CSV table of C-alpha atoms in Angstrom, one decimal:
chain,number,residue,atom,x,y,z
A,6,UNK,CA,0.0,0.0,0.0
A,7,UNK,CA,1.2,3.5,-1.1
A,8,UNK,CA,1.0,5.7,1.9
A,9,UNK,CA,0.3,9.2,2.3
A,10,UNK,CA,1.2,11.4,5.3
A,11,UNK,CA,-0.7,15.2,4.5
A,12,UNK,CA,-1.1,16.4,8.4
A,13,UNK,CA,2.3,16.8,10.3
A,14,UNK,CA,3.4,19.7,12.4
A,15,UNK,CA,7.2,20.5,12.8
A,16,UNK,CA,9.3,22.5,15.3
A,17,UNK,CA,7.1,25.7,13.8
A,18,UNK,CA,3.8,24.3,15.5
A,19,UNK,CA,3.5,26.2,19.1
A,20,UNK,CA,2.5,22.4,20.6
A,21,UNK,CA,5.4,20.8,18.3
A,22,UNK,CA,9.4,20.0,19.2
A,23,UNK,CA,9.9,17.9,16.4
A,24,UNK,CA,13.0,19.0,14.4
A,25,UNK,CA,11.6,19.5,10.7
A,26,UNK,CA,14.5,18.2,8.9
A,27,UNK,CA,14.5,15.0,10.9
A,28,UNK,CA,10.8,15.0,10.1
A,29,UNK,CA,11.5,14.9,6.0
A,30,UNK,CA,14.3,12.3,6.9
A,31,UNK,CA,12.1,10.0,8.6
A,32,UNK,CA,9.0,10.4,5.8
A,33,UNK,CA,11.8,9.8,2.8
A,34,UNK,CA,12.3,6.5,5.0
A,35,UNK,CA,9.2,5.4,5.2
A,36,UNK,CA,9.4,5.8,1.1
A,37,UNK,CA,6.0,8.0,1.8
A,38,UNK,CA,4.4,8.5,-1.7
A,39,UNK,CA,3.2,12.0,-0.2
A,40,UNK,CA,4.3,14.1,2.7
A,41,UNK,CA,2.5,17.4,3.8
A,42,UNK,CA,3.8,19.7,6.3
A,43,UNK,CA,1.0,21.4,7.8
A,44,UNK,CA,2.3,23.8,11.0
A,45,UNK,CA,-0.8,25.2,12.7
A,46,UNK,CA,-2.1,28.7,11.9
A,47,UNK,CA,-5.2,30.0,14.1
A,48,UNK,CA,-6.5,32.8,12.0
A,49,UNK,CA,-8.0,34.2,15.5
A,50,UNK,CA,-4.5,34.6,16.9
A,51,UNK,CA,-2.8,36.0,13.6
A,52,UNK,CA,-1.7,38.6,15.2
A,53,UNK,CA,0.4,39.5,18.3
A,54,UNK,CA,-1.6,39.4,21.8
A,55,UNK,CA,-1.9,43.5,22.0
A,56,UNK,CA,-3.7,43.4,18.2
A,57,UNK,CA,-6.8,42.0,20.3
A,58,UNK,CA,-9.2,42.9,23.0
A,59,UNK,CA,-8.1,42.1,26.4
A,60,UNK,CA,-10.9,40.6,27.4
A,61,UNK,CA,-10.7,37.8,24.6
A,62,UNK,CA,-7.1,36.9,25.8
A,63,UNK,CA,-8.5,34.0,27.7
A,64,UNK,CA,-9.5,32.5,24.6
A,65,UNK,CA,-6.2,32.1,23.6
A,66,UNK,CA,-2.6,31.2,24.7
A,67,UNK,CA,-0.8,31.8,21.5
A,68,UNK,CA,-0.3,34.3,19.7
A,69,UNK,CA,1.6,36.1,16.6
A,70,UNK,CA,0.8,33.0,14.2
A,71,UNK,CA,1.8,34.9,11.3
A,72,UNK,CA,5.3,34.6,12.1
A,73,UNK,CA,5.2,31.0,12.5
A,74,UNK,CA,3.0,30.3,9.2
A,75,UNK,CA,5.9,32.4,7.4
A,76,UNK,CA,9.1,30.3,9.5
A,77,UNK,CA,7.1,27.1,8.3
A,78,UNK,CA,6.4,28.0,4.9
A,79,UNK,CA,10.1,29.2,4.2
A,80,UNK,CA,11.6,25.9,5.9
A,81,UNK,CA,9.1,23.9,3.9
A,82,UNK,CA,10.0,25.4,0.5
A,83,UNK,CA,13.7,25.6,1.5
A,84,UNK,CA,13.7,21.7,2.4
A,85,UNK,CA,11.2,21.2,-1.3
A,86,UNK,CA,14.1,22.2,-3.0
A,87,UNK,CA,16.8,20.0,-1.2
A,88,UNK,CA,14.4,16.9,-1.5
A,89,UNK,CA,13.6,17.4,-5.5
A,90,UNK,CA,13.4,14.2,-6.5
A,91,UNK,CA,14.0,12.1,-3.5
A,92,UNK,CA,10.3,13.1,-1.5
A,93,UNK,CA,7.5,14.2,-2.4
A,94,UNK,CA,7.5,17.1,0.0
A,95,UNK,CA,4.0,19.6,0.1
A,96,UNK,CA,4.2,22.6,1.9
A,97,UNK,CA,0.8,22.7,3.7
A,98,UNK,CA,-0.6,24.8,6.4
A,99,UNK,CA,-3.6,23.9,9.1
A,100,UNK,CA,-5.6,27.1,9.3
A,101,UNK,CA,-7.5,27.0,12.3
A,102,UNK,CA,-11.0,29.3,12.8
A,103,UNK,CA,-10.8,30.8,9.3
A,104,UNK,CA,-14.3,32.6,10.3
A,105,UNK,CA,-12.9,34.0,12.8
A,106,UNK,CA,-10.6,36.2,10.8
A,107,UNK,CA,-10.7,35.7,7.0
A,108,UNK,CA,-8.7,38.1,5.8
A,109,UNK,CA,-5.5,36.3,7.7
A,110,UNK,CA,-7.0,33.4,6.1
A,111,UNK,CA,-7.1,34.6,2.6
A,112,UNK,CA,-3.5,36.4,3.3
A,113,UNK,CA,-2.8,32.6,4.0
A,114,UNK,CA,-4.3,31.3,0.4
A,115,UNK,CA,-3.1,34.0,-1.8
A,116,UNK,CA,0.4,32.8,-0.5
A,117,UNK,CA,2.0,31.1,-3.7
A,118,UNK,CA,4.4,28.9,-2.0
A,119,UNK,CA,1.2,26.9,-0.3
A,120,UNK,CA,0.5,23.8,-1.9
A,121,UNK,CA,-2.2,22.6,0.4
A,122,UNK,CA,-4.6,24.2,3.1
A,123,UNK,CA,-6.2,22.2,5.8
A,124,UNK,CA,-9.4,23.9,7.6
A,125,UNK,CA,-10.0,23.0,10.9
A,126,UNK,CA,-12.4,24.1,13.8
A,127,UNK,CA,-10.1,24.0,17.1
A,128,UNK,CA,-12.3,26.4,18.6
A,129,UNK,CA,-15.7,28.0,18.5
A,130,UNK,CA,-16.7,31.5,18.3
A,131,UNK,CA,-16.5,32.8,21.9
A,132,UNK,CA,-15.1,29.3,23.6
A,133,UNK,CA,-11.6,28.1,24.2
A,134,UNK,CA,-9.8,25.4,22.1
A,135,UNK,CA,-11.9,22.2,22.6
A,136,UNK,CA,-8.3,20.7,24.4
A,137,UNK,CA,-8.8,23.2,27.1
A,138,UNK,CA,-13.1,22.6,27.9
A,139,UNK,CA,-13.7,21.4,31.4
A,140,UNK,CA,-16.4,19.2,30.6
A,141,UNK,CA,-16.7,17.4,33.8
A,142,UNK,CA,-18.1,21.1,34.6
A,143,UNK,CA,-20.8,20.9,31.9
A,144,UNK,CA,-23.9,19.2,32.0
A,145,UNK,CA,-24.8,17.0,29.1
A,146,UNK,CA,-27.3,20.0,27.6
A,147,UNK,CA,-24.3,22.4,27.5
A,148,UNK,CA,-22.0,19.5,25.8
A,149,UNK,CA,-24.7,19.5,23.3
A,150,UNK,CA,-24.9,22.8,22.8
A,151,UNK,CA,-21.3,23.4,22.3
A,152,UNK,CA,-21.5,20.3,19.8
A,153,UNK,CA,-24.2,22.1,17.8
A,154,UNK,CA,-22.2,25.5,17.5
A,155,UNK,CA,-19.2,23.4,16.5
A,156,UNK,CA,-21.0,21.8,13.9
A,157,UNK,CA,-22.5,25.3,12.4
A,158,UNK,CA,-19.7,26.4,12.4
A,159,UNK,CA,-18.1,23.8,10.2
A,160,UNK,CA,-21.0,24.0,8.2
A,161,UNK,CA,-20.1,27.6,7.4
A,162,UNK,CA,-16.6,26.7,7.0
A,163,UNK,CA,-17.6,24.5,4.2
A,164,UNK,CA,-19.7,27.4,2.4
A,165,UNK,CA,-15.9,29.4,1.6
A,166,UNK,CA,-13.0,28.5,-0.8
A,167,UNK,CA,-10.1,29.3,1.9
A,168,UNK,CA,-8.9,25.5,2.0
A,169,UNK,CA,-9.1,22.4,0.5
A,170,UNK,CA,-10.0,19.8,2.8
A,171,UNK,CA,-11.8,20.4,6.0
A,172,UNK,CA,-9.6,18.7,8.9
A,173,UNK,CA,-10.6,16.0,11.5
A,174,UNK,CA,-13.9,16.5,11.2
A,175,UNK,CA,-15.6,15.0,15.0
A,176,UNK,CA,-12.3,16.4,16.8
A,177,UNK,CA,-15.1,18.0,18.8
A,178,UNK,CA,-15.2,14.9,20.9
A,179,UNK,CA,-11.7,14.0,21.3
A,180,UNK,CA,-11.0,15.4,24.5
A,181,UNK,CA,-14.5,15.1,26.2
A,182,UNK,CA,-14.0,11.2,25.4
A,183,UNK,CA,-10.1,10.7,26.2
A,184,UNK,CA,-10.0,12.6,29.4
A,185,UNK,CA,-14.0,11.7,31.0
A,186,UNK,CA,-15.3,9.3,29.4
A,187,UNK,CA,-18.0,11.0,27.8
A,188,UNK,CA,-19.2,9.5,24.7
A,189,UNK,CA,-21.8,12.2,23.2
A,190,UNK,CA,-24.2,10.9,20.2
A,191,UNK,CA,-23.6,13.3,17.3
A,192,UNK,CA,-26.1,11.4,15.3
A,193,UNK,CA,-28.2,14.2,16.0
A,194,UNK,CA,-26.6,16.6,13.9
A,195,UNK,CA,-26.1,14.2,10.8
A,196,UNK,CA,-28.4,16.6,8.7
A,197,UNK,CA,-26.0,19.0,9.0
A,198,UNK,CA,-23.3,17.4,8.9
A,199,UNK,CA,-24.6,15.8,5.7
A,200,UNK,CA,-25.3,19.2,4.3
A,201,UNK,CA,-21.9,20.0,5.4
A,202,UNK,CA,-20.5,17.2,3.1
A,203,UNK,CA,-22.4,18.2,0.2
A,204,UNK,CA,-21.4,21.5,0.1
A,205,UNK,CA,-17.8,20.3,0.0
A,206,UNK,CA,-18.5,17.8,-2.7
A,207,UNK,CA,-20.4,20.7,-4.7
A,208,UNK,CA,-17.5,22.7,-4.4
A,209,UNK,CA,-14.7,20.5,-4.9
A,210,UNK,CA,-13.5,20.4,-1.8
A,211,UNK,CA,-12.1,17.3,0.9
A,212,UNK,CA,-12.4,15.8,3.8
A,213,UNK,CA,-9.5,13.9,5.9
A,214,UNK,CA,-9.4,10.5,7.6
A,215,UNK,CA,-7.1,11.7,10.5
A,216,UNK,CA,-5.5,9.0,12.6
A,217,UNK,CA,-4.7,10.8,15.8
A,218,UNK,CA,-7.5,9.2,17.4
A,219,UNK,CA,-6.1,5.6,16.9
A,220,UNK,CA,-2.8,6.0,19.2
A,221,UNK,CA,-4.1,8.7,21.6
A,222,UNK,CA,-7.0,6.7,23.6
A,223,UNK,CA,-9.7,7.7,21.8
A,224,UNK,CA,-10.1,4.6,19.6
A,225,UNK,CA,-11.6,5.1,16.0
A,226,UNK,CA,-10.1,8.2,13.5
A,227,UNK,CA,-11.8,11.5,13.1
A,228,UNK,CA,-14.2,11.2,11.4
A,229,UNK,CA,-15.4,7.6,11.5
A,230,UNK,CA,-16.5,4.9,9.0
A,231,UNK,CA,-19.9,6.4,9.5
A,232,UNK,CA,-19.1,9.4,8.3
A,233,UNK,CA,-16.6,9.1,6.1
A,234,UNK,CA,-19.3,6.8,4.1
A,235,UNK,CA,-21.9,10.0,4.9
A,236,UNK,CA,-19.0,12.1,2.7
A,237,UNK,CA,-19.1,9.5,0.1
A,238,UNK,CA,-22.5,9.4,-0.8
A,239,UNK,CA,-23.0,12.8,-0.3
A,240,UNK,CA,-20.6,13.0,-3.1
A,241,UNK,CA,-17.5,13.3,-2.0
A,242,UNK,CA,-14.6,12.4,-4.0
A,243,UNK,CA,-11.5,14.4,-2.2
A,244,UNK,CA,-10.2,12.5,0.7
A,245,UNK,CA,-6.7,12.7,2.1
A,246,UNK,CA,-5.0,11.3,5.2
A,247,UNK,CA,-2.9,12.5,8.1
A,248,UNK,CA,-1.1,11.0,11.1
A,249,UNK,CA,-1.5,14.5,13.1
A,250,UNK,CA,2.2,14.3,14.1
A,251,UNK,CA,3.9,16.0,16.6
A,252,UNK,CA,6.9,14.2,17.2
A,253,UNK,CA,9.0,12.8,14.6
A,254,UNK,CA,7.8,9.2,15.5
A,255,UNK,CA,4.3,9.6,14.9
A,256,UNK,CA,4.6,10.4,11.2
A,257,UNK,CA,3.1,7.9,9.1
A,258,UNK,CA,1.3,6.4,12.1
A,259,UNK,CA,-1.7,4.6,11.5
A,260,UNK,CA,-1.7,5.4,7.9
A,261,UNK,CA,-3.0,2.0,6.4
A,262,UNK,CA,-5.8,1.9,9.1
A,263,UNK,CA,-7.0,5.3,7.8
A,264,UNK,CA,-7.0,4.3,4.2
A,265,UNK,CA,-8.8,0.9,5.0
A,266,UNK,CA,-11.4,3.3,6.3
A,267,UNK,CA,-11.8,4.9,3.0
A,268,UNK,CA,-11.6,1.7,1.2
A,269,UNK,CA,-14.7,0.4,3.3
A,270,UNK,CA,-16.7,3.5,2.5
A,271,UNK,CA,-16.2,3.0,-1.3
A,272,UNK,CA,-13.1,5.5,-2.1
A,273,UNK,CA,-10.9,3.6,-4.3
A,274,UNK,CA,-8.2,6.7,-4.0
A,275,UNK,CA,-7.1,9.1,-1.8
A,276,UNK,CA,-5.5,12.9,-2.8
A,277,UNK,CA,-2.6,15.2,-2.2
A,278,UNK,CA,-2.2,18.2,-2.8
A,279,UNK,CA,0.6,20.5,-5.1
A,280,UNK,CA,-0.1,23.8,-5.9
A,281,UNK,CA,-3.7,23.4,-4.1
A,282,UNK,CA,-4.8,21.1,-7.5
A,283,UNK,CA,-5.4,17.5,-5.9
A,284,UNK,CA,-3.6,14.3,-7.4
A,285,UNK,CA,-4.9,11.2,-6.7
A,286,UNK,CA,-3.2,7.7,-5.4
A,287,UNK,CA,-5.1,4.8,-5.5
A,288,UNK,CA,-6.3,2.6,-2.6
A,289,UNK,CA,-5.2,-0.8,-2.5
């Protein structure tokens, strides 16, 4: 099986140590058909702290993600050229909250040196990150609640052409799961969620079968078979896969269970990304 790696963060991630040229040494040993790096970029913390209202600065605690998008993307296009020939190195980004400021996101896009743009949800409008929720504080209507405005959101997300595959779609539940044991039905927001996919599909954009979930105690990938089959017959024909590395280690991991995944919900290929046109590798 031809494996695919297109969600890693380096040393130029704030919650990353991993040394970015022994992260393109380790994909070229795994003989990795594709490898993307994707450093994190939260559009609502583009800027440095001061740019923002004080009393949002508990929302955050990172700022000045402009500088680290444009450290990543040089060391990314720096190490393209070394590699020619030897990886298939993409120079991707993960924009987190593009609603939340979409002019840093479509600085972001009209960046030429981007091959590939992952949009993800970390956190909804007015909430912390979803990694820093007390949920054992929440009742199970609040949970809910939060869930819905999460999936909105995404919903939104889906409507705009500032990425090109929306990222681990159900990471809403990663935390609420891994730390307390709370296992929250989403079924209840499948109609949107379906929507959500055929907006994507309409628009010729992707989804991703991230395999975080598979080491880190949660147990299944983000999304699901469930819903990666949902994305499939909603039309979906985009779909990528990434490890969600933070450590050199972790690249690569879980890769094949990922792609069975697709296989089962009737993708017979899976897509990188150069240039932010898809090309396609297929399934075995």
């Amino acid at each position: 099986m031809r494996l695919m790696d297109c969600h890693t963060h380096t040393q130029f991630s704030m919650d990353s140590e991993a040394d970015i040229d022994l992260c393109v040494k380790r994909a070229a040993e795994l003989g990795l058909a594709a490898y993307a790096i994707s450093d994190h970029c939260e559009c609502n913390g583009w800027y440095e702290k001061e740019h923002y209202p004080e009393e949002t600065w508990e929302l955050l605690d990172y700022y000045n993600y402009r500088a680290d998008f444009e450290s990543s993307v040089s060391a990314v296009t720096a190490l393209k050229e070394k590699w020619a020939g030897k990886l298939n190195l993409i120079c991707g980004v993960e924009l987190g909250q593009i609603l939340h400021d979409t002019d840093a996101a479509k600085t972001a896009n009209a960046d030429s040196r981007v091959d590939f743009i992952i949009g993800s949800v970390h956190q909804v409008m007015g909430e912390k990150d979803f990694y820093f929720i007390e949920y054992d504080k929440m009742t199970m209507d609040e949970i809910y609640g939060l869930l819905e405005r999460y999936f909105k959101e995404v919903y939104a997300l889906s409507k705009t052409e500032l990425f090109d595959v929306v990222g681990h779609i159900t990471y809403c539940l990663r935390y609420m799961k891994q730390r307390h044991g709370i296992n929250a039905d989403i079924s209840r927001y499948d109609d949107i969620i379906a929507e959500t996919f055929r907006n994507l599909a309409q628009n010729g954009k992707g989804i991703e079968i991230n395999t975080s979930g598979l080491r880190q105690g949660f147990g299944d990938c983000f999304p699901n078979l469930k819903y990666a089959k949902l994305f499939r017959d909603m039309g979906g024909e985009i779909i990528s896969f990434g490890s969600d590395s933070h450590i050199v280690e972790d690249i690569g991991a879980n890769i094949a269970d990922g792609m069975r995944i697709a296989r089962a919900a009737g993708f017979t290929r899976g897509a990188y990304f150069k240039k932010r046109k898809p090309y396609f590798i297929d399934i075995e």
